[in-house]
């Protein structure tokens, strides 16, 4: 009798724990679905004076060359590449499509941390000022990895907004006004498709007989034959 009662209690405890885990999973899925819907609504509501920028790190690029040896294969150190998909509208008409332009920012600093992200985003905002002259506000969309969700980034954005990102007095105002986060590994973005094309280009470059051994080689590969359609490659240097 006592063994049966203990077994029943243990089974009940296991079932309650499993139900609690399932409930937590459903709650997390509902939150993530709501977050994704909020981002979609933001894209749909874009005006000509604003852009939304999806930013993510590509898996580190490994050095490669045509017919490399086994020793070369196993002593590689990855190089950092951060992609940005700038989403924008050319008209405030509700039927105007949301368009996308890609930027591949090849970083000479391989440490993927908040300081690297700040330097790259500062460079990216400078590019947006040149390529999208009517834009006044910027929203970022990233995963919640440490390099992006660090509180240092929020402080940096606030301080740079305060000085108008170094634009001389009298120049147009530009602001980062929102930063959306989604859970890591909770679905792909359009950057994942773009990164697959980046990988194809890098492999093609290596097979042509040109080695990829440093960040300058990555930049040259991405610029080869005019580069990937609707995208630009940028080589970014960082001084810590």
PDB file of C-alpha atoms in Angstrom, residues 99-216:
ATOM      1  CA  UNK A  99      12.038  47.452 -50.145  1.00  0.00           C
ATOM      2  CA  UNK A 100      15.321  46.098 -48.811  1.00  0.00           C
ATOM      3  CA  UNK A 101      18.987  46.941 -49.327  1.00  0.00           C
ATOM      4  CA  UNK A 102      21.768  44.835 -47.814  1.00  0.00           C
ATOM      5  CA  UNK A 103      25.116  45.852 -46.351  1.00  0.00           C
ATOM      6  CA  UNK A 104      27.915  43.443 -45.446  1.00  0.00           C
ATOM      7  CA  UNK A 105      30.191  45.069 -42.882  1.00  0.00           C
ATOM      8  CA  UNK A 106      33.471  43.171 -42.709  1.00  0.00           C
ATOM      9  CA  UNK A 107      35.160  43.918 -39.400  1.00  0.00           C
ATOM     10  CA  UNK A 108      38.909  43.771 -38.812  1.00  0.00           C
ATOM     11  CA  UNK A 109      38.172  43.213 -35.103  1.00  0.00           C
ATOM     12  CA  UNK A 110      36.941  39.641 -34.553  1.00  0.00           C
ATOM     13  CA  UNK A 111      35.715  40.145 -30.990  1.00  0.00           C
ATOM     14  CA  UNK A 112      31.926  40.122 -31.277  1.00  0.00           C
ATOM     15  CA  UNK A 113      30.998  42.296 -28.307  1.00  0.00           C
ATOM     16  CA  UNK A 114      29.104  45.516 -27.552  1.00  0.00           C
ATOM     17  CA  UNK A 115      32.064  47.724 -28.481  1.00  0.00           C
ATOM     18  CA  UNK A 116      32.327  46.111 -31.906  1.00  0.00           C
ATOM     19  CA  UNK A 117      28.576  46.474 -32.463  1.00  0.00           C
ATOM     20  CA  UNK A 118      28.680  50.156 -31.498  1.00  0.00           C
ATOM     21  CA  UNK A 119      31.509  50.891 -33.943  1.00  0.00           C
ATOM     22  CA  UNK A 120      29.813  49.019 -36.793  1.00  0.00           C
ATOM     23  CA  UNK A 121      26.404  50.624 -36.194  1.00  0.00           C
ATOM     24  CA  UNK A 122      28.013  54.075 -36.118  1.00  0.00           C
ATOM     25  CA  UNK A 123      29.537  53.314 -39.522  1.00  0.00           C
ATOM     26  CA  UNK A 124      26.198  51.958 -40.755  1.00  0.00           C
ATOM     27  CA  UNK A 125      24.295  55.072 -39.650  1.00  0.00           C
ATOM     28  CA  UNK A 126      26.820  57.201 -41.528  1.00  0.00           C
ATOM     29  CA  UNK A 127      26.124  55.110 -44.650  1.00  0.00           C
ATOM     30  CA  UNK A 128      22.349  55.430 -44.163  1.00  0.00           C
ATOM     31  CA  UNK A 129      22.711  59.224 -43.975  1.00  0.00           C
ATOM     32  CA  UNK A 130      24.391  59.160 -47.403  1.00  0.00           C
ATOM     33  CA  UNK A 131      22.256  56.531 -49.132  1.00  0.00           C
ATOM     34  CA  UNK A 132      18.875  57.562 -47.685  1.00  0.00           C
ATOM     35  CA  UNK A 133      18.954  61.395 -47.528  1.00  0.00           C
ATOM     36  CA  UNK A 134      15.328  61.748 -46.406  1.00  0.00           C
ATOM     37  CA  UNK A 135      15.614  59.454 -43.375  1.00  0.00           C
ATOM     38  CA  UNK A 136      15.319  60.983 -39.908  1.00  0.00           C
ATOM     39  CA  UNK A 137      14.600  57.992 -37.650  1.00  0.00           C
ATOM     40  CA  UNK A 138      16.101  54.501 -37.483  1.00  0.00           C
ATOM     41  CA  UNK A 139      14.803  51.349 -35.784  1.00  0.00           C
ATOM     42  CA  UNK A 140      17.055  48.360 -35.182  1.00  0.00           C
ATOM     43  CA  UNK A 141      15.945  44.729 -35.060  1.00  0.00           C
ATOM     44  CA  UNK A 142      18.377  42.168 -33.604  1.00  0.00           C
ATOM     45  CA  UNK A 143      18.436  39.002 -31.558  1.00  0.00           C
ATOM     46  CA  UNK A 144      19.018  39.315 -27.821  1.00  0.00           C
ATOM     47  CA  UNK A 145      22.594  38.002 -27.851  1.00  0.00           C
ATOM     48  CA  UNK A 146      24.967  39.693 -25.430  1.00  0.00           C
ATOM     49  CA  UNK A 147      26.680  41.744 -28.146  1.00  0.00           C
ATOM     50  CA  UNK A 148      23.348  43.402 -29.041  1.00  0.00           C
ATOM     51  CA  UNK A 149      21.360  43.439 -25.780  1.00  0.00           C
ATOM     52  CA  UNK A 150      24.146  44.893 -23.628  1.00  0.00           C
ATOM     53  CA  UNK A 151      23.081  47.931 -21.615  1.00  0.00           C
ATOM     54  CA  UNK A 152      26.198  49.668 -22.943  1.00  0.00           C
ATOM     55  CA  UNK A 153      24.564  49.814 -26.378  1.00  0.00           C
ATOM     56  CA  UNK A 154      21.512  51.639 -25.040  1.00  0.00           C
ATOM     57  CA  UNK A 155      23.711  54.198 -23.278  1.00  0.00           C
ATOM     58  CA  UNK A 156      25.771  54.642 -26.434  1.00  0.00           C
ATOM     59  CA  UNK A 157      22.686  55.174 -28.614  1.00  0.00           C
ATOM     60  CA  UNK A 158      21.327  57.747 -26.158  1.00  0.00           C
ATOM     61  CA  UNK A 159      24.608  59.683 -26.058  1.00  0.00           C
ATOM     62  CA  UNK A 160      25.014  59.628 -29.846  1.00  0.00           C
ATOM     63  CA  UNK A 161      21.401  60.739 -30.364  1.00  0.00           C
ATOM     64  CA  UNK A 162      22.147  63.633 -28.029  1.00  0.00           C
ATOM     65  CA  UNK A 163      24.976  64.897 -30.261  1.00  0.00           C
ATOM     66  CA  UNK A 164      23.071  64.020 -33.471  1.00  0.00           C
ATOM     67  CA  UNK A 165      25.629  61.346 -34.420  1.00  0.00           C
ATOM     68  CA  UNK A 166      28.338  63.915 -35.019  1.00  0.00           C
ATOM     69  CA  UNK A 167      26.430  65.803 -37.717  1.00  0.00           C
ATOM     70  CA  UNK A 168      27.593  69.452 -37.768  1.00  0.00           C
ATOM     71  CA  UNK A 169      25.144  72.064 -36.398  1.00  0.00           C
ATOM     72  CA  UNK A 170      22.577  72.977 -39.017  1.00  0.00           C
ATOM     73  CA  UNK A 171      22.578  69.513 -40.566  1.00  0.00           C
ATOM     74  CA  UNK A 172      19.519  67.321 -40.593  1.00  0.00           C
ATOM     75  CA  UNK A 173      18.546  65.460 -37.427  1.00  0.00           C
ATOM     76  CA  UNK A 174      18.797  61.679 -37.338  1.00  0.00           C
ATOM     77  CA  UNK A 175      17.779  59.491 -34.406  1.00  0.00           C
ATOM     78  CA  UNK A 176      17.737  55.866 -33.341  1.00  0.00           C
ATOM     79  CA  UNK A 177      14.305  55.753 -31.740  1.00  0.00           C
ATOM     80  CA  UNK A 178      13.597  52.013 -31.294  1.00  0.00           C
ATOM     81  CA  UNK A 179      15.475  48.760 -30.840  1.00  0.00           C
ATOM     82  CA  UNK A 180      13.496  45.523 -31.109  1.00  0.00           C
ATOM     83  CA  UNK A 181      14.834  42.198 -29.847  1.00  0.00           C
ATOM     84  CA  UNK A 182      13.764  38.683 -30.714  1.00  0.00           C
ATOM     85  CA  UNK A 183      14.865  35.481 -29.038  1.00  0.00           C
ATOM     86  CA  UNK A 184      17.985  33.857 -30.475  1.00  0.00           C
ATOM     87  CA  UNK A 185      17.268  30.750 -32.589  1.00  0.00           C
ATOM     88  CA  UNK A 186      13.556  31.604 -32.745  1.00  0.00           C
ATOM     89  CA  UNK A 187      13.141  31.764 -36.485  1.00  0.00           C
ATOM     90  CA  UNK A 188      15.135  33.036 -39.455  1.00  0.00           C
ATOM     91  CA  UNK A 189      15.224  36.530 -40.909  1.00  0.00           C
ATOM     92  CA  UNK A 190      15.840  37.722 -44.445  1.00  0.00           C
ATOM     93  CA  UNK A 191      19.506  38.063 -43.505  1.00  0.00           C
ATOM     94  CA  UNK A 192      19.865  34.287 -43.306  1.00  0.00           C
ATOM     95  CA  UNK A 193      18.982  34.025 -46.997  1.00  0.00           C
ATOM     96  CA  UNK A 194      21.408  36.829 -47.804  1.00  0.00           C
ATOM     97  CA  UNK A 195      24.191  35.121 -45.816  1.00  0.00           C
ATOM     98  CA  UNK A 196      23.723  31.980 -47.905  1.00  0.00           C
ATOM     99  CA  UNK A 197      24.527  34.055 -51.026  1.00  0.00           C
ATOM    100  CA  UNK A 198      27.548  35.521 -49.232  1.00  0.00           C
ATOM    101  CA  UNK A 199      28.801  31.988 -48.598  1.00  0.00           C
ATOM    102  CA  UNK A 200      28.375  31.081 -52.278  1.00  0.00           C
ATOM    103  CA  UNK A 201      30.348  34.169 -53.359  1.00  0.00           C
ATOM    104  CA  UNK A 202      33.199  33.427 -50.934  1.00  0.00           C
ATOM    105  CA  UNK A 203      33.429  29.807 -52.114  1.00  0.00           C
ATOM    106  CA  UNK A 204      33.434  30.931 -55.740  1.00  0.00           C
ATOM    107  CA  UNK A 205      36.227  33.397 -54.995  1.00  0.00           C
ATOM    108  CA  UNK A 206      38.363  30.696 -53.347  1.00  0.00           C
ATOM    109  CA  UNK A 207      37.766  28.229 -56.192  1.00  0.00           C
ATOM    110  CA  UNK A 208      38.948  30.846 -58.678  1.00  0.00           C
ATOM    111  CA  UNK A 209      42.417  30.547 -57.143  1.00  0.00           C
ATOM    112  CA  UNK A 210      42.282  33.573 -54.832  1.00  0.00           C
ATOM    113  CA  UNK A 211      42.863  32.800 -51.156  1.00  0.00           C
ATOM    114  CA  UNK A 212      40.713  34.270 -48.390  1.00  0.00           C
ATOM    115  CA  UNK A 213      43.156  34.809 -45.552  1.00  0.00           C
ATOM    116  CA  UNK A 214      42.120  38.168 -44.060  1.00  0.00           C
ATOM    117  CA  UNK A 215      39.250  40.663 -43.948  1.00  0.00           C
ATOM    118  CA  UNK A 216      40.534  42.546 -47.002  1.00  0.00           C
TER     119      UNK A 216
END
